[in-house]
């Protein structure tokens, strides 16, 4: 081989330790962040709590996470932008270190093509199935266009792991300038369905079970018969019509038993298997005020404030021969303090954009919830959508209507006749209609669909039934029987 010399210019992203730490801090919940801070305080003598950053009188209790007093109503009818509380909620770091601008920081995920996908990966495990799917897809998708389609598909996957809308509906909702064909969208769906858990992003129960059966090792007893039962006779399997099925398919009782045992091992709700365990909810953000003067601020109760011990830092600066271990601790302390500041800034910036979009929710509650995607917020704050996904995971917001997870403000879209409506808004409307019906004359799904249509929201009766079942509202016949039983007990 002949040795040659070539000159060239290249650009890449270095995955530095401070960048990894910043990415990890973004997705920590309030409780996990407090544990992280406590661990850092115990292991780094240069760190200390900045008690002056939380103004409380001597002997007084720490401020509660209740909403602040409403701000005065704006004088004109035009709504003012949702305001933040940047100066009160964020303390700048006074350290002689060459940090890049916080405004230019994007969690290590600039929107430039060719960026290493490893820079988007988080160190801590992800519990949300959709976030976990994005993490897996980052390792296999190299095309920006395919990534856009995959994210669009995952955004319409519900908590059980199923697509909330058909591919035809999703295709109509994609931006026209993308010029996506159905074949291209179906190919992206197959890529998404290749992630764990198996069966994720299925269009219905049949497809979900078939995807899981395809992953079963060839030669497994009952596999072929199980695939036939799921593909062609799922309704009869649910009705337990085993005698007729065995006769029609010419299967022995042993083969049918093996197939049914295999089917019972499948997961009908692959998305629910990774739902986060129950834990104490501590709001990370507080939204207060009145229409026209909403204010979004960080919750001071769980806002960790750290600083570097000034005396130790001056001693190390004066002593050029300082111990290497102490210098490392000083650098780590600066990384953590700066990482916390970036986390707070990114969280506040994201929340302000979210509630600019969800003004109607602040006024009317869930019925005013508008559809919103990670892409819209990411474009507004000039960051990557996976950064928005991380910063909204395991975060909670105290609103005038109660405490909600941040993920709740990204509902899927339902195309209405007069305006775009989110699935959460439709569920709230259905709940209000059912609560207002006469006890002896409950409304059927068709009647509810007609009422919604008169209000400009046209959706199918089967969609009403799906939302009603998700809210654990009984069918009209059962509600009527329950009302009759209550009337008999009261009369007795």
GROMACS .gro file of C-alpha atoms in nm:
model
  492
    1UNK     CA    1   0.000   0.000   0.000
    2UNK     CA    2   0.120   0.348  -0.082
    3UNK     CA    3   0.109   0.605   0.200
    4UNK     CA    4  -0.065   0.932   0.111
    5UNK     CA    5  -0.139   1.256   0.292
    6UNK     CA    6  -0.473   1.432   0.266
    7UNK     CA    7  -0.595   1.763   0.400
    8UNK     CA    8  -0.954   1.827   0.495
    9UNK     CA    9  -1.185   2.017   0.727
   10UNK     CA   10  -1.441   1.840   0.941
   11UNK     CA   11  -1.676   1.934   1.224
   12UNK     CA   12  -1.805   1.710   1.500
   13UNK     CA   13  -1.955   1.726   1.846
   14UNK     CA   14  -1.741   1.617   2.142
   15UNK     CA   15  -1.942   1.432   2.406
   16UNK     CA   16  -1.774   1.592   2.709
   17UNK     CA   17  -1.849   1.487   3.068
   18UNK     CA   18  -2.025   1.819   3.140
   19UNK     CA   19  -2.245   1.771   2.833
   20UNK     CA   20  -2.344   1.422   2.947
   21UNK     CA   21  -2.423   1.557   3.292
   22UNK     CA   22  -2.637   1.838   3.148
   23UNK     CA   23  -2.836   1.592   2.936
   24UNK     CA   24  -2.896   1.369   3.238
   25UNK     CA   25  -3.005   1.657   3.463
   26UNK     CA   26  -3.268   1.760   3.207
   27UNK     CA   27  -3.480   1.449   3.250
   28UNK     CA   28  -3.461   1.407   3.628
   29UNK     CA   29  -3.784   1.453   3.822
   30UNK     CA   30  -3.796   1.690   4.120
   31UNK     CA   31  -3.742   1.406   4.367
   32UNK     CA   32  -3.457   1.254   4.164
   33UNK     CA   33  -3.294   1.595   4.128
   34UNK     CA   34  -3.304   1.650   4.504
   35UNK     CA   35  -3.136   1.312   4.555
   36UNK     CA   36  -2.872   1.407   4.298
   37UNK     CA   37  -2.804   1.735   4.476
   38UNK     CA   38  -2.780   1.567   4.818
   39UNK     CA   39  -2.534   1.314   4.680
   40UNK     CA   40  -2.322   1.594   4.530
   41UNK     CA   41  -2.321   1.788   4.858
   42UNK     CA   42  -2.202   1.481   5.047
   43UNK     CA   43  -1.924   1.401   4.799
   44UNK     CA   44  -1.791   1.748   4.714
   45UNK     CA   45  -1.659   1.973   4.991
   46UNK     CA   46  -1.654   2.276   4.760
   47UNK     CA   47  -2.034   2.272   4.717
   48UNK     CA   48  -2.280   2.427   4.961
   49UNK     CA   49  -2.646   2.526   4.960
   50UNK     CA   50  -2.718   2.886   4.870
   51UNK     CA   51  -2.972   2.962   5.143
   52UNK     CA   52  -2.980   3.328   5.048
   53UNK     CA   53  -3.141   3.236   4.717
   54UNK     CA   54  -3.462   3.129   4.895
   55UNK     CA   55  -3.592   3.431   5.091
   56UNK     CA   56  -3.766   3.307   5.405
   57UNK     CA   57  -3.799   3.487   5.736
   58UNK     CA   58  -3.630   3.344   6.042
   59UNK     CA   59  -3.846   3.069   6.185
   60UNK     CA   60  -4.094   3.092   5.901
   61UNK     CA   61  -4.199   2.790   5.702
   62UNK     CA   62  -4.070   2.736   5.350
   63UNK     CA   63  -4.302   2.866   5.082
   64UNK     CA   64  -4.571   2.618   4.984
   65UNK     CA   65  -4.631   2.511   4.626
   66UNK     CA   66  -4.965   2.692   4.617
   67UNK     CA   67  -5.040   2.924   4.331
   68UNK     CA   68  -4.941   3.284   4.374
   69UNK     CA   69  -5.201   3.559   4.395
   70UNK     CA   70  -5.348   3.631   4.053
   71UNK     CA   71  -5.188   3.911   3.859
   72UNK     CA   72  -5.411   4.207   3.773
   73UNK     CA   73  -5.627   4.181   3.463
   74UNK     CA   74  -5.473   4.336   3.154
   75UNK     CA   75  -5.628   4.666   3.062
   76UNK     CA   76  -5.685   4.594   2.695
   77UNK     CA   77  -5.865   4.299   2.540
   78UNK     CA   78  -5.553   4.168   2.370
   79UNK     CA   79  -5.390   3.893   2.572
   80UNK     CA   80  -5.040   3.966   2.691
   81UNK     CA   81  -4.771   3.703   2.637
   82UNK     CA   82  -4.729   3.446   2.910
   83UNK     CA   83  -4.463   3.594   3.135
   84UNK     CA   84  -4.183   3.414   3.309
   85UNK     CA   85  -4.000   3.470   3.631
   86UNK     CA   86  -3.644   3.437   3.503
   87UNK     CA   87  -3.468   3.683   3.734
   88UNK     CA   88  -3.637   3.558   4.049
   89UNK     CA   89  -3.605   3.191   3.966
   90UNK     CA   90  -3.254   3.168   3.821
   91UNK     CA   91  -2.932   3.263   3.996
   92UNK     CA   92  -2.633   3.327   3.773
   93UNK     CA   93  -2.304   3.159   3.847
   94UNK     CA   94  -2.006   3.375   3.937
   95UNK     CA   95  -1.718   3.149   3.838
   96UNK     CA   96  -1.402   3.217   3.640
   97UNK     CA   97  -1.465   2.945   3.384
   98UNK     CA   98  -1.511   2.980   3.010
   99UNK     CA   99  -1.870   2.866   2.965
  100UNK     CA  100  -2.061   2.899   2.640
  101UNK     CA  101  -2.372   3.116   2.629
  102UNK     CA  102  -2.677   2.964   2.797
  103UNK     CA  103  -2.901   3.100   2.523
  104UNK     CA  104  -2.708   2.900   2.262
  105UNK     CA  105  -2.712   2.580   2.463
  106UNK     CA  106  -2.954   2.311   2.349
  107UNK     CA  107  -2.885   2.015   2.569
  108UNK     CA  108  -2.611   1.896   2.336
  109UNK     CA  109  -2.859   1.856   2.051
  110UNK     CA  110  -2.829   2.124   1.785
  111UNK     CA  111  -3.046   2.076   1.480
  112UNK     CA  112  -2.752   2.032   1.245
  113UNK     CA  113  -2.746   1.731   1.016
  114UNK     CA  114  -2.470   1.482   1.073
  115UNK     CA  115  -2.462   1.520   1.451
  116UNK     CA  116  -2.361   1.200   1.634
  117UNK     CA  117  -2.677   1.033   1.761
  118UNK     CA  118  -2.499   0.931   2.081
  119UNK     CA  119  -2.508   1.296   2.188
  120UNK     CA  120  -2.883   1.269   2.228
  121UNK     CA  121  -2.877   0.966   2.453
  122UNK     CA  122  -2.937   1.001   2.824
  123UNK     CA  123  -2.746   0.824   3.097
  124UNK     CA  124  -3.047   0.752   3.318
  125UNK     CA  125  -3.310   0.491   3.218
  126UNK     CA  126  -3.627   0.613   3.047
  127UNK     CA  127  -3.957   0.482   3.185
  128UNK     CA  128  -4.199   0.637   2.933
  129UNK     CA  129  -4.243   0.389   2.646
  130UNK     CA  130  -4.257   0.661   2.381
  131UNK     CA  131  -3.938   0.824   2.507
  132UNK     CA  132  -3.772   0.481   2.522
  133UNK     CA  133  -3.879   0.420   2.162
  134UNK     CA  134  -3.715   0.747   2.053
  135UNK     CA  135  -3.396   0.647   2.234
  136UNK     CA  136  -3.387   0.314   2.046
  137UNK     CA  137  -3.467   0.471   1.709
  138UNK     CA  138  -3.180   0.718   1.746
  139UNK     CA  139  -2.945   0.421   1.717
  140UNK     CA  140  -3.090   0.285   1.392
  141UNK     CA  141  -3.224   0.584   1.198
  142UNK     CA  142  -2.973   0.786   1.000
  143UNK     CA  143  -3.202   0.979   0.765
  144UNK     CA  144  -3.345   1.311   0.897
  145UNK     CA  145  -3.662   1.254   0.692
  146UNK     CA  146  -3.719   0.907   0.836
  147UNK     CA  147  -3.659   1.051   1.184
  148UNK     CA  148  -3.929   1.315   1.125
  149UNK     CA  149  -4.179   1.050   1.020
  150UNK     CA  150  -4.090   0.824   1.314
  151UNK     CA  151  -4.141   1.111   1.561
  152UNK     CA  152  -4.474   1.198   1.396
  153UNK     CA  153  -4.588   0.836   1.443
  154UNK     CA  154  -4.477   0.814   1.805
  155UNK     CA  155  -4.661   1.137   1.887
  156UNK     CA  156  -4.993   0.965   1.807
  157UNK     CA  157  -4.921   0.650   2.012
  158UNK     CA  158  -5.134   0.628   2.327
  159UNK     CA  159  -5.032   0.507   2.675
  160UNK     CA  160  -5.120   0.147   2.586
  161UNK     CA  161  -4.886   0.149   2.286
  162UNK     CA  162  -5.146   0.176   2.006
  163UNK     CA  163  -5.180   0.432   1.727
  164UNK     CA  164  -5.461   0.672   1.820
  165UNK     CA  165  -5.537   0.760   1.457
  166UNK     CA  166  -5.526   0.574   1.126
  167UNK     CA  167  -5.236   0.617   0.887
  168UNK     CA  168  -5.470   0.797   0.645
  169UNK     CA  169  -5.555   1.053   0.914
  170UNK     CA  170  -5.190   1.090   1.015
  171UNK     CA  171  -5.089   1.138   0.651
  172UNK     CA  172  -5.345   1.419   0.614
  173UNK     CA  173  -5.208   1.590   0.929
  174UNK     CA  174  -4.846   1.596   0.813
  175UNK     CA  175  -4.720   1.924   0.660
  176UNK     CA  176  -4.793   1.939   0.288
  177UNK     CA  177  -4.438   2.051   0.212
  178UNK     CA  178  -4.307   1.714   0.338
  179UNK     CA  179  -4.475   1.543   0.036
  180UNK     CA  180  -4.500   1.208   0.215
  181UNK     CA  181  -4.647   0.906   0.036
  182UNK     CA  182  -4.845   0.633   0.208
  183UNK     CA  183  -4.575   0.377   0.121
  184UNK     CA  184  -4.312   0.595   0.288
  185UNK     CA  185  -4.528   0.637   0.600
  186UNK     CA  186  -4.592   0.263   0.620
  187UNK     CA  187  -4.218   0.198   0.594
  188UNK     CA  188  -4.156   0.439   0.881
  189UNK     CA  189  -4.426   0.261   1.083
  190UNK     CA  190  -4.252  -0.073   1.031
  191UNK     CA  191  -3.931   0.082   1.159
  192UNK     CA  192  -4.107   0.214   1.470
  193UNK     CA  193  -4.271  -0.125   1.527
  194UNK     CA  194  -3.924  -0.279   1.538
  195UNK     CA  195  -3.844  -0.125   1.880
  196UNK     CA  196  -3.905  -0.279   2.219
  197UNK     CA  197  -4.155  -0.365   2.361
  198UNK     CA  198  -4.268  -0.584   2.074
  199UNK     CA  199  -4.614  -0.484   1.956
  200UNK     CA  200  -4.555  -0.112   2.014
  201UNK     CA  201  -4.723   0.125   1.762
  202UNK     CA  202  -4.971  -0.138   1.643
  203UNK     CA  203  -5.292  -0.017   1.477
  204UNK     CA  204  -5.517  -0.262   1.660
  205UNK     CA  205  -5.508  -0.562   1.892
  206UNK     CA  206  -5.478  -0.810   1.605
  207UNK     CA  207  -5.166  -0.642   1.467
  208UNK     CA  208  -5.019  -0.606   1.816
  209UNK     CA  209  -5.051  -0.979   1.889
  210UNK     CA  210  -4.926  -1.079   1.542
  211UNK     CA  211  -4.614  -0.865   1.585
  212UNK     CA  212  -4.540  -1.045   1.910
  213UNK     CA  213  -4.605  -1.387   1.754
  214UNK     CA  214  -4.362  -1.303   1.471
  215UNK     CA  215  -4.092  -1.254   1.733
  216UNK     CA  216  -4.157  -1.597   1.885
  217UNK     CA  217  -3.889  -1.851   1.795
  218UNK     CA  218  -3.973  -2.075   1.500
  219UNK     CA  219  -4.073  -2.424   1.603
  220UNK     CA  220  -4.236  -2.312   1.927
  221UNK     CA  221  -4.534  -2.542   1.996
  222UNK     CA  222  -4.861  -2.381   1.889
  223UNK     CA  223  -4.704  -2.084   1.705
  224UNK     CA  224  -4.854  -2.152   1.359
  225UNK     CA  225  -5.201  -2.222   1.496
  226UNK     CA  226  -5.181  -1.919   1.725
  227UNK     CA  227  -5.102  -1.694   1.425
  228UNK     CA  228  -5.403  -1.835   1.239
  229UNK     CA  229  -5.632  -1.783   1.538
  230UNK     CA  230  -5.520  -1.424   1.592
  231UNK     CA  231  -5.523  -1.329   1.224
  232UNK     CA  232  -5.858  -1.481   1.125
  233UNK     CA  233  -6.055  -1.580   1.433
  234UNK     CA  234  -5.969  -1.334   1.712
  235UNK     CA  235  -6.333  -1.248   1.786
  236UNK     CA  236  -6.424  -1.617   1.818
  237UNK     CA  237  -6.124  -1.675   2.044
  238UNK     CA  238  -6.249  -1.393   2.268
  239UNK     CA  239  -6.593  -1.560   2.268
  240UNK     CA  240  -6.426  -1.890   2.368
  241UNK     CA  241  -6.577  -2.078   2.071
  242UNK     CA  242  -6.308  -2.344   2.099
  243UNK     CA  243  -6.511  -2.650   2.002
  244UNK     CA  244  -6.617  -2.510   1.664
  245UNK     CA  245  -6.272  -2.364   1.599
  246UNK     CA  246  -6.104  -2.699   1.658
  247UNK     CA  247  -6.347  -2.867   1.419
  248UNK     CA  248  -6.311  -2.606   1.144
  249UNK     CA  249  -5.933  -2.586   1.163
  250UNK     CA  250  -5.883  -2.960   1.200
  251UNK     CA  251  -5.665  -2.911   1.507
  252UNK     CA  252  -5.622  -3.156   1.790
  253UNK     CA  253  -5.712  -3.057   2.143
  254UNK     CA  254  -5.343  -3.061   2.243
  255UNK     CA  255  -5.248  -2.822   1.959
  256UNK     CA  256  -5.534  -2.587   2.042
  257UNK     CA  257  -5.434  -2.583   2.410
  258UNK     CA  258  -5.069  -2.508   2.316
  259UNK     CA  259  -5.179  -2.223   2.085
  260UNK     CA  260  -5.405  -2.070   2.350
  261UNK     CA  261  -5.130  -2.092   2.614
  262UNK     CA  262  -4.898  -1.908   2.374
  263UNK     CA  263  -5.159  -1.638   2.306
  264UNK     CA  264  -5.209  -1.586   2.681
  265UNK     CA  265  -4.839  -1.503   2.718
  266UNK     CA  266  -4.874  -1.206   2.479
  267UNK     CA  267  -4.910  -0.852   2.609
  268UNK     CA  268  -5.228  -0.676   2.482
  269UNK     CA  269  -5.103  -0.341   2.614
  270UNK     CA  270  -4.730  -0.321   2.538
  271UNK     CA  271  -4.712   0.050   2.616
  272UNK     CA  272  -4.852   0.014   2.966
  273UNK     CA  273  -4.574  -0.219   3.080
  274UNK     CA  274  -4.330   0.070   3.126
  275UNK     CA  275  -4.562   0.326   3.286
  276UNK     CA  276  -4.382   0.504   3.565
  277UNK     CA  277  -4.451   0.376   3.917
  278UNK     CA  278  -4.664   0.587   4.148
  279UNK     CA  279  -4.468   0.846   4.341
  280UNK     CA  280  -4.525   1.167   4.530
  281UNK     CA  281  -4.603   1.452   4.291
  282UNK     CA  282  -4.404   1.770   4.346
  283UNK     CA  283  -4.485   2.044   4.092
  284UNK     CA  284  -4.179   2.171   3.909
  285UNK     CA  285  -4.365   2.474   3.771
  286UNK     CA  286  -4.648   2.700   3.885
  287UNK     CA  287  -4.890   2.875   3.651
  288UNK     CA  288  -5.089   3.154   3.811
  289UNK     CA  289  -5.273   3.473   3.721
  290UNK     CA  290  -5.591   3.551   3.527
  291UNK     CA  291  -5.686   3.568   3.159
  292UNK     CA  292  -5.455   3.812   2.985
  293UNK     CA  293  -5.191   3.803   3.259
  294UNK     CA  294  -5.077   3.444   3.307
  295UNK     CA  295  -4.742   3.388   3.477
  296UNK     CA  296  -4.522   3.078   3.458
  297UNK     CA  297  -4.252   3.034   3.720
  298UNK     CA  298  -4.038   2.763   3.872
  299UNK     CA  299  -4.155   2.620   4.203
  300UNK     CA  300  -3.917   2.768   4.467
  301UNK     CA  301  -3.987   2.480   4.707
  302UNK     CA  302  -3.799   2.221   4.501
  303UNK     CA  303  -3.558   2.456   4.325
  304UNK     CA  304  -3.210   2.343   4.434
  305UNK     CA  305  -2.969   2.631   4.482
  306UNK     CA  306  -2.602   2.546   4.501
  307UNK     CA  307  -2.292   2.758   4.506
  308UNK     CA  308  -1.920   2.706   4.533
  309UNK     CA  309  -1.769   2.778   4.873
  310UNK     CA  310  -1.598   3.113   4.818
  311UNK     CA  311  -1.339   3.068   5.093
  312UNK     CA  312  -1.215   2.734   4.956
  313UNK     CA  313  -1.211   2.870   4.603
  314UNK     CA  314  -0.999   3.172   4.706
  315UNK     CA  315  -0.758   2.946   4.893
  316UNK     CA  316  -0.713   2.728   4.586
  317UNK     CA  317  -0.667   3.031   4.359
  318UNK     CA  318  -0.398   3.170   4.591
  319UNK     CA  319  -0.217   2.836   4.611
  320UNK     CA  320  -0.087   2.740   4.266
  321UNK     CA  321   0.023   2.399   4.396
  322UNK     CA  322  -0.325   2.296   4.499
  323UNK     CA  323  -0.396   1.926   4.519
  324UNK     CA  324  -0.517   1.775   4.190
  325UNK     CA  325  -0.813   1.611   4.366
  326UNK     CA  326  -0.935   1.948   4.493
  327UNK     CA  327  -0.902   2.098   4.145
  328UNK     CA  328  -1.112   1.814   4.005
  329UNK     CA  329  -1.378   1.876   4.271
  330UNK     CA  330  -1.382   2.246   4.184
  331UNK     CA  331  -1.435   2.166   3.818
  332UNK     CA  332  -1.711   1.916   3.898
  333UNK     CA  333  -1.881   2.170   4.125
  334UNK     CA  334  -1.880   2.428   3.846
  335UNK     CA  335  -2.023   2.174   3.602
  336UNK     CA  336  -2.308   2.088   3.838
  337UNK     CA  337  -2.396   2.448   3.925
  338UNK     CA  338  -2.397   2.545   3.560
  339UNK     CA  339  -2.593   2.232   3.463
  340UNK     CA  340  -2.863   2.314   3.716
  341UNK     CA  341  -2.890   2.667   3.581
  342UNK     CA  342  -2.924   2.539   3.226
  343UNK     CA  343  -3.190   2.289   3.336
  344UNK     CA  344  -3.398   2.560   3.504
  345UNK     CA  345  -3.367   2.792   3.205
  346UNK     CA  346  -3.464   2.523   2.956
  347UNK     CA  347  -3.760   2.404   3.167
  348UNK     CA  348  -3.893   2.758   3.210
  349UNK     CA  349  -3.845   2.844   2.843
  350UNK     CA  350  -4.028   2.527   2.736
  351UNK     CA  351  -4.317   2.583   2.978
  352UNK     CA  352  -4.373   2.937   2.857
  353UNK     CA  353  -4.408   2.818   2.496
  354UNK     CA  354  -4.642   2.535   2.601
  355UNK     CA  355  -4.879   2.765   2.788
  356UNK     CA  356  -4.872   3.026   2.515
  357UNK     CA  357  -5.032   2.751   2.306
  358UNK     CA  358  -5.258   2.622   2.585
  359UNK     CA  359  -5.416   2.954   2.687
  360UNK     CA  360  -5.765   2.810   2.638
  361UNK     CA  361  -5.686   2.535   2.887
  362UNK     CA  362  -5.596   2.798   3.147
  363UNK     CA  363  -5.931   2.967   3.083
  364UNK     CA  364  -6.168   2.671   3.039
  365UNK     CA  365  -5.994   2.361   3.166
  366UNK     CA  366  -5.945   2.039   2.970
  367UNK     CA  367  -6.214   2.129   2.714
  368UNK     CA  368  -5.986   2.407   2.595
  369UNK     CA  369  -5.682   2.182   2.546
  370UNK     CA  370  -5.541   2.226   2.194
  371UNK     CA  371  -5.328   1.973   2.003
  372UNK     CA  372  -4.957   2.028   2.042
  373UNK     CA  373  -4.648   1.841   1.924
  374UNK     CA  374  -4.291   1.825   2.044
  375UNK     CA  375  -4.180   1.959   1.706
  376UNK     CA  376  -4.380   2.284   1.750
  377UNK     CA  377  -4.224   2.355   2.089
  378UNK     CA  378  -3.877   2.252   1.971
  379UNK     CA  379  -3.898   2.493   1.678
  380UNK     CA  380  -4.015   2.775   1.906
  381UNK     CA  381  -3.722   2.740   2.148
  382UNK     CA  382  -3.465   2.645   1.880
  383UNK     CA  383  -3.380   2.307   2.029
  384UNK     CA  384  -3.412   1.946   1.922
  385UNK     CA  385  -3.743   1.773   1.989
  386UNK     CA  386  -3.574   1.497   2.189
  387UNK     CA  387  -3.451   1.772   2.424
  388UNK     CA  388  -3.811   1.887   2.468
  389UNK     CA  389  -3.909   1.524   2.527
  390UNK     CA  390  -3.648   1.494   2.804
  391UNK     CA  391  -3.728   1.824   2.972
  392UNK     CA  392  -4.103   1.745   2.987
  393UNK     CA  393  -4.063   1.386   3.115
  394UNK     CA  394  -4.145   1.335   3.485
  395UNK     CA  395  -4.224   1.706   3.529
  396UNK     CA  396  -4.547   1.838   3.682
  397UNK     CA  397  -4.723   2.173   3.666
  398UNK     CA  398  -4.956   2.331   3.923
  399UNK     CA  399  -5.230   2.510   3.726
  400UNK     CA  400  -5.557   2.678   3.826
  401UNK     CA  401  -5.724   2.346   3.730
  402UNK     CA  402  -5.499   2.120   3.936
  403UNK     CA  403  -5.161   1.951   3.904
  404UNK     CA  404  -5.088   1.798   3.562
  405UNK     CA  405  -4.788   1.617   3.414
  406UNK     CA  406  -4.616   1.821   3.144
  407UNK     CA  407  -4.682   1.541   2.895
  408UNK     CA  408  -5.056   1.604   2.931
  409UNK     CA  409  -5.019   1.931   2.740
  410UNK     CA  410  -4.912   1.748   2.423
  411UNK     CA  411  -5.243   1.585   2.323
  412UNK     CA  412  -5.296   1.427   1.984
  413UNK     CA  413  -5.500   1.603   1.720
  414UNK     CA  414  -5.856   1.524   1.615
  415UNK     CA  415  -5.969   1.696   1.300
  416UNK     CA  416  -6.296   1.877   1.368
  417UNK     CA  417  -6.526   2.050   1.123
  418UNK     CA  418  -6.478   2.401   1.251
  419UNK     CA  419  -6.150   2.381   1.441
  420UNK     CA  420  -5.876   2.139   1.539
  421UNK     CA  421  -5.956   1.961   1.864
  422UNK     CA  422  -5.742   1.746   2.090
  423UNK     CA  423  -5.833   1.406   2.227
  424UNK     CA  424  -5.819   1.537   2.586
  425UNK     CA  425  -6.068   1.812   2.500
  426UNK     CA  426  -6.307   1.559   2.343
  427UNK     CA  427  -6.285   1.334   2.650
  428UNK     CA  428  -6.366   1.631   2.873
  429UNK     CA  429  -6.666   1.716   2.654
  430UNK     CA  430  -6.791   1.356   2.671
  431UNK     CA  431  -6.756   1.359   3.049
  432UNK     CA  432  -6.955   1.684   3.075
  433UNK     CA  433  -7.231   1.552   2.847
  434UNK     CA  434  -7.263   1.225   3.044
  435UNK     CA  435  -7.262   1.407   3.378
  436UNK     CA  436  -7.546   1.630   3.255
  437UNK     CA  437  -7.771   1.357   3.114
  438UNK     CA  438  -8.095   1.246   3.277
  439UNK     CA  439  -8.048   0.944   3.500
  440UNK     CA  440  -8.342   0.754   3.349
  441UNK     CA  441  -8.257   0.840   2.989
  442UNK     CA  442  -7.880   0.810   2.932
  443UNK     CA  443  -7.737   0.911   2.596
  444UNK     CA  444  -7.601   0.647   2.361
  445UNK     CA  445  -7.271   0.696   2.178
  446UNK     CA  446  -7.452   0.807   1.863
  447UNK     CA  447  -7.641   1.078   2.054
  448UNK     CA  448  -7.318   1.203   2.212
  449UNK     CA  449  -7.155   1.214   1.867
  450UNK     CA  450  -7.450   1.422   1.739
  451UNK     CA  451  -7.416   1.670   2.026
  452UNK     CA  452  -7.043   1.708   1.959
  453UNK     CA  453  -7.112   1.755   1.586
  454UNK     CA  454  -7.346   2.044   1.665
  455UNK     CA  455  -7.054   2.201   1.851
  456UNK     CA  456  -6.823   2.168   1.551
  457UNK     CA  457  -6.648   1.841   1.647
  458UNK     CA  458  -6.732   1.557   1.411
  459UNK     CA  459  -6.595   1.222   1.521
  460UNK     CA  460  -6.715   0.866   1.467
  461UNK     CA  461  -6.936   0.682   1.713
  462UNK     CA  462  -6.668   0.415   1.762
  463UNK     CA  463  -6.424   0.690   1.868
  464UNK     CA  464  -6.678   0.805   2.127
  465UNK     CA  465  -6.698   0.446   2.252
  466UNK     CA  466  -6.318   0.423   2.274
  467UNK     CA  467  -6.291   0.744   2.478
  468UNK     CA  468  -6.585   0.645   2.697
  469UNK     CA  469  -6.427   0.309   2.778
  470UNK     CA  470  -6.093   0.478   2.849
  471UNK     CA  471  -6.268   0.699   3.107
  472UNK     CA  472  -6.441   0.388   3.251
  473UNK     CA  473  -6.789   0.520   3.166
  474UNK     CA  474  -7.037   0.236   3.124
  475UNK     CA  475  -7.250   0.202   2.805
  476UNK     CA  476  -7.592   0.366   2.797
  477UNK     CA  477  -7.778   0.042   2.874
  478UNK     CA  478  -7.564  -0.029   3.178
  479UNK     CA  479  -7.595   0.331   3.301
  480UNK     CA  480  -7.972   0.301   3.270
  481UNK     CA  481  -7.976  -0.024   3.471
  482UNK     CA  482  -7.754   0.131   3.739
  483UNK     CA  483  -7.988   0.429   3.765
  484UNK     CA  484  -8.286   0.192   3.799
  485UNK     CA  485  -8.111  -0.002   4.078
  486UNK     CA  486  -8.035   0.321   4.264
  487UNK     CA  487  -8.400   0.429   4.229
  488UNK     CA  488  -8.521   0.092   4.368
  489UNK     CA  489  -8.285   0.114   4.666
  490UNK     CA  490  -8.397   0.467   4.741
  491UNK     CA  491  -8.762   0.371   4.715
  492UNK     CA  492  -8.706   0.075   4.948
   0.00000   0.00000   0.00000
